[in-house]
Amino acid sequence: MNLQPNEVHRRGRVAAGIAAACVALLGAAFFRTQVLEHSRFALQSDDNRLNEVPLPAPRGMILDRNGEVIAENVPGYTVSMLGHRSDSLRAALQRLAAVVPLSDSQIATVVRRFRASPARPATIITDASFEQVSVLEEQRSRFPNLVIQAAPKRRYPDGRAVAALVGYTGEINEAELAREAYRDYKPGQQVGRAGLERQYERDLRGDEGSRFVEVDARGRVVRQAGARPDRAPVPGPDLHTTIDLDLQRFVASLFDSTMQGGAVALDPATGAVLALHSAPIYDPNAFIGGIARAEYEALRSDPRTPLYNKALQGAYPPASTFKLATAIIAMERGIVGLDDRMAQPCTGGYLFGSRYFRCWEKDGHGSLTLAQAIEKSCDVYFYQLGLRLGLDRFLTGGTELGFSQRTGIDLPDERQPGWPEATAYFNRLYGRGNWTNAVTLNLAIGQGENDQTVLSMARFYAAIATDGNAVRPHVVDRPVERTRLFDLTPEQLAGLREALHGVVSTRGTAGSAAIRGVEVAGKTGTGQNSHGKDHGWFVGFAPKDDPKIVVAVLVAFGEHGYVAARMATKIMERYLKTTVIAPTNTVGG
Amino acid sequence: MSRRTGSDLPLVLMALLLTGFGVATVYSAGQTDVPISAVQGAWVRQLQWLAVGLVAFVVTTRLSVRFLEWAALPAYLLAIALLVVTLVFGSGGGTAESMRGWITIGGQRLGQPSEMAKLAVALMLAKVLTAYRTTPRSLMELVKPAAVVFVPWALVMAQPDLGTGLAFIGLFFVMLFWVGVSGPLLLFAASPIISLVLASSTGLWAAWFVLLLVVVWWYKPYVVEGVALVLANVMMGVAAPILWDKLQPHQQDRLLVFLDPSRDPRGSAYQVLQSRIAIGSGGWTGKGFTAGTQKRLAFLPEQHTDFIWAVLGEELGFLGVTAALVLFLMFFLRVIRVATRASDSFASLVAMGLAGSWFVHVVVNVGMTINLMPITGIPLPFFSYGGSFLLACWIAMGMLYRISAEGRGLAGEFPIMST
């Protein structure tokens, strides 16, 4: 067979055309892949080779009103490991166990962390010591996937003295990560667990940065740095509080190691919290870098409940400190004046129906005016005042004074105080017809179905200290929020303050707490406690005519209010003598 | 009757350029952050093979076209014998461990006979086709040339080496086209294979079958042939699922991944996925010679053999890819020119056969790196690392050079052999 020249040339052109067309088609396909879809593939290529190592952001510092440090950051190290597959990670950890002590259960935890978030280095040691870091750095070449990261570590220079306020931080756990509120959190990050750290978590946490390491197809780190520019972390902004750190330390020092209770100091004009403490208290620094399980269990099971903030979360019968509420509700309704006397003088008790209600002074106080009854804290006077007021009006009045509402302080877990808003409460509690007007007598002297927090009593006395308006307490400066609690004339208010001043005088129940040079006004309380010794209260303010500070102190199982009174007046003295001269409005920002 | 009119320097120059480009890319493929023993120093071994190849090239240029025609039958028989030996005693090689494609003596791999078989088949088929008095016009006349290709094809497919099998098919159809077999007849010849492929979808296969009937009715082949053709297609449609079951799981996976690359990104689709990422991330100008991260960090599979094109695409970008494609195109056009100016039909057919087989290699290899083609484990001529293939390519170059030298110098002056 012969190929004809013309045919061959024709077919040659066809073949050349087909070849050119195929090559052009390939060229077009590569144009699409390499030019049009370049950005997508470039991204995938970077995803392949770059592993992100988080650079933790330093939390914002927490400062007192004078810029003194309540919470700060000190240099620390975390040790973590980048994984590829869980079995290779486990093998690497087992080799690492020869260098730093690692138990099998710790290895299992690290592998679990890796599985939960494979793209991030799994934390091995949250707070590595300098010695551990140096040993690991020496062995670095054996563990290419080891990530040793400088991580700012939280520190509270005053430790226990500020714990009730600031709380503490910890590594976010799996349960928290599953919650919607922590959607934008990642394993290994720190999160505020209590107090200000928790309340202002969003402000304090800052923005995590990252650096990039280059890994090969089997997940081994090939280059530690320089594969892509780092993204610097953004530190959280500083948190400026209204706390007076000197006063806070002083308050904490007043509670000795055997005492239980809480204390709050407020600026009555603004609601600024000057100090807040609860005893006994834990060391917040112990939580940093992870607290040992045994230590935490000991804190949790301690019957003196150190993890429980007794200034915010503890509710106690306010006892005689509540007599001011009874008086104000009655005065506001024109039922009684400061100079009015009750029908029966105090003979050490009051017979109501078939029950005999005692006065704490079993010898009796005789006939007293309201002002005198406040000074002496006469129970018999207030039994009668309560009955004259009537239960319905009394309950409504107490509700209007805010005794059934939280104060709204900017700290987590504030307890709602217990005050029956209507008689329906008693029907629910005891059953209709199964209770008598005797409840009125108990409520009138601050006992019975009434549980208040230290903070809620401080708020009430701040209203007496000013003009009948309550302020919302706050730790971080914010616009003053005042709510009208009661309407009394300035003369009535002045008379009440005078009577409260009488309490802390030779005439009153807390004469021993009087302090030379400070005109203190306040009220003691001894709350009956079915579980043991009585609780001692003192709530008051100073100076009496131009109050600068309101203090509420509760000493649980403290037998009588004068213990609390002595502590409270010392707090007032400390504040007035050292601070009040200095400008108080340095906070902000 | 050798009438030498000069040497085809452009042809050799282009092949040398392609080989140089290839060795450079093999060198780059060895530059990794992760030690891969098979790749390191591969470029040196490739250069050694090139030296052997160039010697073989020079020797082959000394063999006249007439000698090649004479040697076609012995070479073909030898190739078949070697393929049989390989199938019985052969061993897997490198990245294709499951295949029996290598002849090994004393643990030393000597080569892949299937590469040489391609040359022998080109020679043999050219010889068989040249013996026809006129262009084949019926399927019956195509039985003999088909048998020439089928025997080695079946042996290669049994290894199994799908890639080389494809090259045989490419070679077969290109050479039939070159002797002037009409379009419909080529379609008929190819129809059983098309039926086999389309049988995966009943609808597609049915459409194809209707089209085939229309062409049969229009072309009017012999009745026997028409019936046989229709029967063959029906049988293939039925046999496809059975053949599918007979495929190795990894071959099935590769075909499925070709249809849907997103399936199983860690398994079979991994190769093509990483290859596309490498090429796509290259952009216009690439990441720089030896600097491809997909390659350096071992994400890219088979980077010095089957996926060498991905290294080129990642490091030299679209411009590098275009340059290499244009070079290949110029080379093919040059080989077609050699074929059109060959001294006789045999020489012309050999040149076209070689071009056809290489063309299938290039299109399938380059296409598979961006998922235009299924992954068949087919090397890229002059580029991919591999001694036998480079040697075979340069022996073929020697034949082409000789054919070009014996061919007529000027167009229109078609010589020799009239009946």
PDB file of N, CA and C in Angstrom, chain A residues 4-22, chain B residues 174 177-178 329 332-341 348 352 359 408 411-412 414:
ATOM      1  N   GLN A   4      -0.536   8.291  -0.540  1.00  0.00           N
ATOM      2  CA  GLN A   4      -0.507   9.319  -1.567  1.00  0.00           C
ATOM      3  C   GLN A   4      -0.054  10.639  -0.974  1.00  0.00           C
ATOM      4  N   PRO A   5       0.878  11.311  -1.649  1.00  0.00           N
ATOM      5  CA  PRO A   5       1.450  12.545  -1.081  1.00  0.00           C
ATOM      6  C   PRO A   5       0.393  13.547  -0.645  1.00  0.00           C
ATOM      7  N   ASN A   6      -0.594  13.795  -1.496  1.00  0.00           N
ATOM      8  CA  ASN A   6      -1.587  14.804  -1.135  1.00  0.00           C
ATOM      9  C   ASN A   6      -2.388  14.380   0.090  1.00  0.00           C
ATOM     10  N   GLU A   7      -2.728  13.076   0.089  1.00  0.00           N
ATOM     11  CA  GLU A   7      -3.470  12.527   1.236  1.00  0.00           C
ATOM     12  C   GLU A   7      -2.663  12.670   2.508  1.00  0.00           C
ATOM     13  N   VAL A   8      -1.377  12.324   2.388  1.00  0.00           N
ATOM     14  CA  VAL A   8      -0.504  12.377   3.565  1.00  0.00           C
ATOM     15  C   VAL A   8      -0.423  13.798   4.090  1.00  0.00           C
ATOM     16  N   HIS A   9      -0.296  14.745   3.196  1.00  0.00           N
ATOM     17  CA  HIS A   9      -0.200  16.133   3.650  1.00  0.00           C
ATOM     18  C   HIS A   9      -1.485  16.593   4.307  1.00  0.00           C
ATOM     19  N   ARG A  10      -2.614  16.157   3.710  1.00  0.00           N
ATOM     20  CA  ARG A  10      -3.883  16.524   4.310  1.00  0.00           C
ATOM     21  C   ARG A  10      -3.997  15.946   5.722  1.00  0.00           C
ATOM     22  N   ARG A  11      -3.665  14.645   5.824  1.00  0.00           N
ATOM     23  CA  ARG A  11      -3.755  13.991   7.136  1.00  0.00           C
ATOM     24  C   ARG A  11      -2.741  14.573   8.116  1.00  0.00           C
ATOM     25  N   GLY A  12      -1.588  14.942   7.605  1.00  0.00           N
ATOM     26  CA  GLY A  12      -0.585  15.600   8.451  1.00  0.00           C
ATOM     27  C   GLY A  12      -1.146  16.870   9.059  1.00  0.00           C
ATOM     28  N   ARG A  13      -1.888  17.647   8.214  1.00  0.00           N
ATOM     29  CA  ARG A  13      -2.469  18.885   8.740  1.00  0.00           C
ATOM     30  C   ARG A  13      -3.547  18.573   9.782  1.00  0.00           C
ATOM     31  N   VAL A  14      -4.349  17.506   9.481  1.00  0.00           N
ATOM     32  CA  VAL A  14      -5.380  17.112  10.466  1.00  0.00           C
ATOM     33  C   VAL A  14      -4.728  16.707  11.784  1.00  0.00           C
ATOM     34  N   ALA A  15      -3.676  15.867  11.676  1.00  0.00           N
ATOM     35  CA  ALA A  15      -2.986  15.406  12.891  1.00  0.00           C
ATOM     36  C   ALA A  15      -2.415  16.592  13.649  1.00  0.00           C
ATOM     37  N   ALA A  16      -1.770  17.529  12.919  1.00  0.00           N
ATOM     38  CA  ALA A  16      -1.205  18.709  13.576  1.00  0.00           C
ATOM     39  C   ALA A  16      -2.302  19.520  14.251  1.00  0.00           C
ATOM     40  N   GLY A  17      -3.443  19.628  13.556  1.00  0.00           N
ATOM     41  CA  GLY A  17      -4.567  20.376  14.132  1.00  0.00           C
ATOM     42  C   GLY A  17      -5.065  19.738  15.413  1.00  0.00           C
ATOM     43  N   ILE A  18      -5.203  18.378  15.371  1.00  0.00           N
ATOM     44  CA  ILE A  18      -5.679  17.677  16.577  1.00  0.00           C
ATOM     45  C   ILE A  18      -4.696  17.879  17.724  1.00  0.00           C
ATOM     46  N   ALA A  19      -3.385  17.744  17.423  1.00  0.00           N
ATOM     47  CA  ALA A  19      -2.366  17.911  18.464  1.00  0.00           C
ATOM     48  C   ALA A  19      -2.448  19.313  19.045  1.00  0.00           C
ATOM     49  N   ALA A  20      -2.521  20.324  18.144  1.00  0.00           N
ATOM     50  CA  ALA A  20      -2.574  21.704  18.623  1.00  0.00           C
ATOM     51  C   ALA A  20      -3.825  21.935  19.463  1.00  0.00           C
ATOM     52  N   ALA A  21      -4.955  21.362  19.017  1.00  0.00           N
ATOM     53  CA  ALA A  21      -6.206  21.550  19.756  1.00  0.00           C
ATOM     54  C   ALA A  21      -6.113  20.932  21.149  1.00  0.00           C
ATOM     55  N   CYS A  22      -5.535  19.723  21.216  1.00  0.00           N
ATOM     56  CA  CYS A  22      -5.398  19.065  22.524  1.00  0.00           C
ATOM     57  C   CYS A  22      -4.500  19.870  23.448  1.00  0.00           C
TER      58      CYS A  22
ATOM     59  N   VAL B 174      -3.886   5.942  15.706  1.00  0.00           N
ATOM     60  CA  VAL B 174      -3.149   6.953  14.947  1.00  0.00           C
ATOM     61  C   VAL B 174      -2.629   6.342  13.645  1.00  0.00           C
ATOM     62  N   PHE B 177      -5.435   5.757  11.187  1.00  0.00           N
ATOM     63  CA  PHE B 177      -5.798   7.059  10.625  1.00  0.00           C
ATOM     64  C   PHE B 177      -4.790   7.450   9.541  1.00  0.00           C
ATOM     65  N   TRP B 178      -3.514   7.163   9.801  1.00  0.00           N
ATOM     66  CA  TRP B 178      -2.460   7.591   8.886  1.00  0.00           C
ATOM     67  C   TRP B 178      -2.512   6.846   7.551  1.00  0.00           C
ATOM     68  N   LEU B 329       4.324  20.523  21.854  1.00  0.00           N
ATOM     69  CA  LEU B 329       3.551  20.694  20.620  1.00  0.00           C
ATOM     70  C   LEU B 329       4.490  20.845  19.424  1.00  0.00           C
ATOM     71  N   PHE B 332       5.876  17.534  18.532  1.00  0.00           N
ATOM     72  CA  PHE B 332       4.929  16.669  17.813  1.00  0.00           C
ATOM     73  C   PHE B 332       4.760  17.130  16.372  1.00  0.00           C
ATOM     74  N   LEU B 333       4.659  18.446  16.176  1.00  0.00           N
ATOM     75  CA  LEU B 333       4.521  18.960  14.815  1.00  0.00           C
ATOM     76  C   LEU B 333       5.745  18.573  13.978  1.00  0.00           C
ATOM     77  N   ARG B 334       6.907  18.591  14.619  1.00  0.00           N
ATOM     78  CA  ARG B 334       8.125  18.224  13.918  1.00  0.00           C
ATOM     79  C   ARG B 334       8.076  16.742  13.530  1.00  0.00           C
ATOM     80  N   VAL B 335       7.593  15.890  14.455  1.00  0.00           N
ATOM     81  CA  VAL B 335       7.521  14.457  14.159  1.00  0.00           C
ATOM     82  C   VAL B 335       6.503  14.215  13.042  1.00  0.00           C
ATOM     83  N   ILE B 336       5.394  14.952  13.060  1.00  0.00           N
ATOM     84  CA  ILE B 336       4.402  14.810  11.982  1.00  0.00           C
ATOM     85  C   ILE B 336       5.045  15.214  10.651  1.00  0.00           C
ATOM     86  N   ARG B 337       5.867  16.284  10.701  1.00  0.00           N
ATOM     87  CA  ARG B 337       6.577  16.731   9.499  1.00  0.00           C
ATOM     88  C   ARG B 337       7.495  15.612   8.995  1.00  0.00           C
ATOM     89  N   VAL B 338       8.179  14.961   9.933  1.00  0.00           N
ATOM     90  CA  VAL B 338       9.033  13.831   9.555  1.00  0.00           C
ATOM     91  C   VAL B 338       8.191  12.766   8.866  1.00  0.00           C
ATOM     92  N   ALA B 339       7.005  12.488   9.422  1.00  0.00           N
ATOM     93  CA  ALA B 339       6.142  11.447   8.867  1.00  0.00           C
ATOM     94  C   ALA B 339       5.656  11.819   7.476  1.00  0.00           C
ATOM     95  N   THR B 340       5.302  13.105   7.282  1.00  0.00           N
ATOM     96  CA  THR B 340       4.784  13.498   5.967  1.00  0.00           C
ATOM     97  C   THR B 340       5.891  13.487   4.910  1.00  0.00           C
ATOM     98  N   ARG B 341       7.138  13.636   5.325  1.00  0.00           N
ATOM     99  CA  ARG B 341       8.238  13.697   4.363  1.00  0.00           C
ATOM    100  C   ARG B 341       9.048  12.415   4.313  1.00  0.00           C
ATOM    101  N   SER B 348       7.061   6.351   7.251  1.00  0.00           N
ATOM    102  CA  SER B 348       6.062   7.339   7.626  1.00  0.00           C
ATOM    103  C   SER B 348       5.164   6.807   8.745  1.00  0.00           C
ATOM    104  N   MET B 352       4.654   8.106  12.669  1.00  0.00           N
ATOM    105  CA  MET B 352       3.346   8.468  13.215  1.00  0.00           C
ATOM    106  C   MET B 352       2.977   7.607  14.410  1.00  0.00           C
ATOM    107  N   PHE B 359       2.015  10.930  22.213  1.00  0.00           N
ATOM    108  CA  PHE B 359       0.948  11.908  22.394  1.00  0.00           C
ATOM    109  C   PHE B 359      -0.028  11.445  23.474  1.00  0.00           C
ATOM    110  N   ARG B 408      12.565  12.751   1.966  1.00  0.00           N
ATOM    111  CA  ARG B 408      12.872  13.729   0.935  1.00  0.00           C
ATOM    112  C   ARG B 408      13.039  15.091   1.581  1.00  0.00           C
ATOM    113  N   ALA B 411       9.028  19.457   0.202  1.00  0.00           N
ATOM    114  CA  ALA B 411       7.629  19.062   0.159  1.00  0.00           C
ATOM    115  C   ALA B 411       7.195  18.832  -1.284  1.00  0.00           C
ATOM    116  N   GLY B 412       6.216  17.958  -1.458  1.00  0.00           N
ATOM    117  CA  GLY B 412       5.666  17.720  -2.792  1.00  0.00           C
ATOM    118  C   GLY B 412       6.455  16.703  -3.579  1.00  0.00           C
ATOM    119  N   PHE B 414       7.162  13.626  -3.147  1.00  0.00           N
ATOM    120  CA  PHE B 414       6.977  12.326  -2.506  1.00  0.00           C
ATOM    121  C   PHE B 414       7.536  11.240  -3.394  1.00  0.00           C
TER     122      PHE B 414
END
